[in-house]
Amino acid sequence: MAFTSDNDKSDILAVVLCGLKSEPCKASAVLEEQHSVAKVVSLYTCDDANSVDSLFSCELEIVQQLKEAVSDSLSKVSAIVVDSKAFKSIGKFVHKIFSSRMSRKKLLVELWFAIRTKNGGVIF
């Protein structure tokens, strides 16, 4: 699963955990420039998740975005990248989602990987 070849047909679906929508997500921008990544899905931190209802709503929104990405691209998530601006809360949501065996089976490829960027550094 290399990110360097321009000639390879790829089915890599990468999910990027980002900060707030009002801030740039550098990891998404870098991945979108990679020809070997078929699709990049940016999941943004919910900025209004202050109550139980808004937390639940945020989690449902993330689940829906993941399901849509998988059905639209006809492939499962191969990579999870955590941008340096991502909040801990979005990581907790995604961890909770993928803690479910059923969700993992529906949404993740069998061999997937996760990367965390640091201080806005380049991923590759």
PDB file of C-alpha atoms in Angstrom:
ATOM      1  CA  MET A   1       0.000   0.000   0.000  1.00  0.00           C
ATOM      2  CA  ALA A   2       2.404   2.689  -1.229  1.00  0.00           C
ATOM      3  CA  PHE A   3       1.503   6.325  -1.534  1.00  0.00           C
ATOM      4  CA  THR A   4       4.096   7.128  -4.201  1.00  0.00           C
ATOM      5  CA  SER A   5       3.117   5.499  -7.492  1.00  0.00           C
ATOM      6  CA  ASP A   6       1.074   7.611  -9.879  1.00  0.00           C
ATOM      7  CA  ASN A   7       0.315   4.665 -12.172  1.00  0.00           C
ATOM      8  CA  ASP A   8      -1.292   2.279  -9.713  1.00  0.00           C
ATOM      9  CA  LYS A   9      -5.058   2.098  -9.579  1.00  0.00           C
ATOM     10  CA  SER A  10      -5.915   2.587  -5.934  1.00  0.00           C
ATOM     11  CA  ASP A  11      -8.885   1.799  -3.789  1.00  0.00           C
ATOM     12  CA  ILE A  12      -7.408   3.443  -0.706  1.00  0.00           C
ATOM     13  CA  LEU A  13     -10.051   5.244   1.314  1.00  0.00           C
ATOM     14  CA  ALA A  14      -8.399   7.444   3.924  1.00  0.00           C
ATOM     15  CA  VAL A  15     -10.233   9.003   6.851  1.00  0.00           C
ATOM     16  CA  VAL A  16      -8.673  12.086   8.409  1.00  0.00           C
ATOM     17  CA  LEU A  17      -9.605  13.259  11.888  1.00  0.00           C
ATOM     18  CA  CYS A  18      -9.410  17.049  11.806  1.00  0.00           C
ATOM     19  CA  GLY A  19      -9.845  19.983  14.144  1.00  0.00           C
ATOM     20  CA  LEU A  20     -12.646  22.509  13.733  1.00  0.00           C
ATOM     21  CA  LYS A  21     -14.108  23.182  10.271  1.00  0.00           C
ATOM     22  CA  SER A  22     -12.976  26.790  10.583  1.00  0.00           C
ATOM     23  CA  GLU A  23      -9.315  25.652  10.641  1.00  0.00           C
ATOM     24  CA  PRO A  24      -7.333  24.101   7.773  1.00  0.00           C
ATOM     25  CA  CYS A  25      -6.741  20.366   7.956  1.00  0.00           C
ATOM     26  CA  LYS A  26      -3.217  19.925   6.571  1.00  0.00           C
ATOM     27  CA  ALA A  27      -3.326  16.129   6.655  1.00  0.00           C
ATOM     28  CA  SER A  28      -6.389  16.111   4.361  1.00  0.00           C
ATOM     29  CA  ALA A  29      -4.720  18.519   1.959  1.00  0.00           C
ATOM     30  CA  VAL A  30      -1.587  16.359   1.747  1.00  0.00           C
ATOM     31  CA  LEU A  31      -3.562  13.152   1.184  1.00  0.00           C
ATOM     32  CA  GLU A  32      -5.781  14.736  -1.475  1.00  0.00           C
ATOM     33  CA  GLU A  33      -2.652  15.459  -3.516  1.00  0.00           C
ATOM     34  CA  GLN A  34      -1.664  11.777  -3.469  1.00  0.00           C
ATOM     35  CA  HIS A  35      -2.762  10.073  -6.687  1.00  0.00           C
ATOM     36  CA  SER A  36      -2.645   6.664  -5.041  1.00  0.00           C
ATOM     37  CA  VAL A  37      -5.327   7.643  -2.511  1.00  0.00           C
ATOM     38  CA  ALA A  38      -8.716   7.157  -4.139  1.00  0.00           C
ATOM     39  CA  LYS A  39     -10.748   9.146  -1.627  1.00  0.00           C
ATOM     40  CA  VAL A  40     -10.120  11.298   1.439  1.00  0.00           C
ATOM     41  CA  VAL A  41     -12.871  11.787   4.006  1.00  0.00           C
ATOM     42  CA  SER A  42     -12.301  14.591   6.483  1.00  0.00           C
ATOM     43  CA  LEU A  43     -14.096  14.217   9.798  1.00  0.00           C
ATOM     44  CA  TYR A  44     -14.162  17.472  11.731  1.00  0.00           C
ATOM     45  CA  THR A  45     -14.368  17.939  15.461  1.00  0.00           C
ATOM     46  CA  CYS A  46     -17.841  18.968  16.572  1.00  0.00           C
ATOM     47  CA  ASP A  47     -17.541  22.420  18.081  1.00  0.00           C
ATOM     48  CA  ASP A  48     -20.960  22.405  19.706  1.00  0.00           C
ATOM     49  CA  ALA A  49     -20.730  19.083  21.562  1.00  0.00           C
ATOM     50  CA  ASN A  50     -21.437  20.489  25.015  1.00  0.00           C
ATOM     51  CA  SER A  51     -24.504  18.492  26.029  1.00  0.00           C
ATOM     52  CA  VAL A  52     -25.413  14.818  25.933  1.00  0.00           C
ATOM     53  CA  ASP A  53     -27.785  15.435  23.017  1.00  0.00           C
ATOM     54  CA  SER A  54     -25.174  17.287  20.969  1.00  0.00           C
ATOM     55  CA  LEU A  55     -22.542  14.626  21.726  1.00  0.00           C
ATOM     56  CA  PHE A  56     -24.906  11.905  20.538  1.00  0.00           C
ATOM     57  CA  SER A  57     -25.805  13.943  17.465  1.00  0.00           C
ATOM     58  CA  CYS A  58     -22.127  14.455  16.669  1.00  0.00           C
ATOM     59  CA  GLU A  59     -21.388  10.752  16.976  1.00  0.00           C
ATOM     60  CA  LEU A  60     -24.307   9.874  14.691  1.00  0.00           C
ATOM     61  CA  GLU A  61     -23.076  12.410  12.142  1.00  0.00           C
ATOM     62  CA  ILE A  62     -19.607  10.825  12.127  1.00  0.00           C
ATOM     63  CA  VAL A  63     -21.072   7.328  11.733  1.00  0.00           C
ATOM     64  CA  GLN A  64     -23.206   8.550   8.833  1.00  0.00           C
ATOM     65  CA  GLN A  65     -20.213  10.185   7.122  1.00  0.00           C
ATOM     66  CA  LEU A  66     -18.223   6.955   7.416  1.00  0.00           C
ATOM     67  CA  LYS A  67     -21.076   4.836   6.057  1.00  0.00           C
ATOM     68  CA  GLU A  68     -21.602   7.210   3.124  1.00  0.00           C
ATOM     69  CA  ALA A  69     -17.898   7.250   2.314  1.00  0.00           C
ATOM     70  CA  VAL A  70     -17.727   3.465   2.247  1.00  0.00           C
ATOM     71  CA  SER A  71     -20.865   3.082   0.129  1.00  0.00           C
ATOM     72  CA  ASP A  72     -19.869   5.889  -2.289  1.00  0.00           C
ATOM     73  CA  SER A  73     -16.343   4.620  -2.883  1.00  0.00           C
ATOM     74  CA  LEU A  74     -17.265   0.917  -2.871  1.00  0.00           C
ATOM     75  CA  SER A  75     -14.275   0.214  -0.639  1.00  0.00           C
ATOM     76  CA  LYS A  76     -13.647   0.195   3.083  1.00  0.00           C
ATOM     77  CA  VAL A  77     -11.416   2.484   5.135  1.00  0.00           C
ATOM     78  CA  SER A  78      -7.743   1.570   4.688  1.00  0.00           C
ATOM     79  CA  ALA A  79      -6.107   4.412   6.589  1.00  0.00           C
ATOM     80  CA  ILE A  80      -6.963   6.624   9.531  1.00  0.00           C
ATOM     81  CA  VAL A  81      -4.883   9.779   9.861  1.00  0.00           C
ATOM     82  CA  VAL A  82      -5.099  12.039  12.901  1.00  0.00           C
ATOM     83  CA  ASP A  83      -4.262  15.638  11.995  1.00  0.00           C
ATOM     84  CA  SER A  84      -2.255  17.612  14.546  1.00  0.00           C
ATOM     85  CA  LYS A  85      -5.232  19.974  15.030  1.00  0.00           C
ATOM     86  CA  ALA A  86      -7.702  17.167  15.825  1.00  0.00           C
ATOM     87  CA  PHE A  87      -9.335  17.309  19.230  1.00  0.00           C
ATOM     88  CA  LYS A  88      -9.274  14.348  21.587  1.00  0.00           C
ATOM     89  CA  SER A  89     -13.081  14.148  21.382  1.00  0.00           C
ATOM     90  CA  ILE A  90     -13.154  13.140  17.702  1.00  0.00           C
ATOM     91  CA  GLY A  91     -10.594  10.437  18.413  1.00  0.00           C
ATOM     92  CA  LYS A  92     -12.827   9.116  21.192  1.00  0.00           C
ATOM     93  CA  PHE A  93     -15.857   9.072  18.863  1.00  0.00           C
ATOM     94  CA  VAL A  94     -14.003   7.186  16.144  1.00  0.00           C
ATOM     95  CA  HIS A  95     -12.504   4.777  18.675  1.00  0.00           C
ATOM     96  CA  LYS A  96     -15.967   4.080  20.065  1.00  0.00           C
ATOM     97  CA  ILE A  97     -17.348   3.477  16.566  1.00  0.00           C
ATOM     98  CA  PHE A  98     -14.555   1.059  15.642  1.00  0.00           C
ATOM     99  CA  SER A  99     -14.731  -0.694  19.017  1.00  0.00           C
ATOM    100  CA  SER A 100     -17.843  -2.366  17.674  1.00  0.00           C
ATOM    101  CA  ARG A 101     -16.994  -5.579  15.826  1.00  0.00           C
ATOM    102  CA  MET A 102     -19.877  -4.991  13.431  1.00  0.00           C
ATOM    103  CA  SER A 103     -18.682  -1.474  12.575  1.00  0.00           C
ATOM    104  CA  ARG A 104     -15.128  -2.680  12.011  1.00  0.00           C
ATOM    105  CA  LYS A 105     -16.362  -5.404   9.695  1.00  0.00           C
ATOM    106  CA  LYS A 106     -18.561  -3.014   7.702  1.00  0.00           C
ATOM    107  CA  LEU A 107     -16.217  -0.028   7.564  1.00  0.00           C
ATOM    108  CA  LEU A 108     -12.561  -1.168   7.833  1.00  0.00           C
ATOM    109  CA  VAL A 109     -10.437  -3.325   5.557  1.00  0.00           C
ATOM    110  CA  GLU A 110      -8.869  -6.306   7.270  1.00  0.00           C
ATOM    111  CA  LEU A 111      -5.383  -4.749   7.304  1.00  0.00           C
ATOM    112  CA  TRP A 112      -5.593  -1.026   8.000  1.00  0.00           C
ATOM    113  CA  PHE A 113      -3.245   1.499   9.552  1.00  0.00           C
ATOM    114  CA  ALA A 114      -3.376   4.707  11.553  1.00  0.00           C
ATOM    115  CA  ILE A 115      -0.980   7.656  11.527  1.00  0.00           C
ATOM    116  CA  ARG A 116      -0.851  10.721  13.747  1.00  0.00           C
ATOM    117  CA  THR A 117       0.706  13.909  12.417  1.00  0.00           C
ATOM    118  CA  LYS A 118       2.682  16.080  14.785  1.00  0.00           C
ATOM    119  CA  ASN A 119       2.716  19.869  14.939  1.00  0.00           C
ATOM    120  CA  GLY A 120       1.567  20.331  11.358  1.00  0.00           C
ATOM    121  CA  GLY A 121       4.361  18.163   9.972  1.00  0.00           C
ATOM    122  CA  VAL A 122       4.203  16.402   6.640  1.00  0.00           C
ATOM    123  CA  ILE A 123       2.711  12.915   6.766  1.00  0.00           C
ATOM    124  CA  PHE A 124       4.927  11.235   4.167  1.00  0.00           C
TER     125      PHE A 124
END
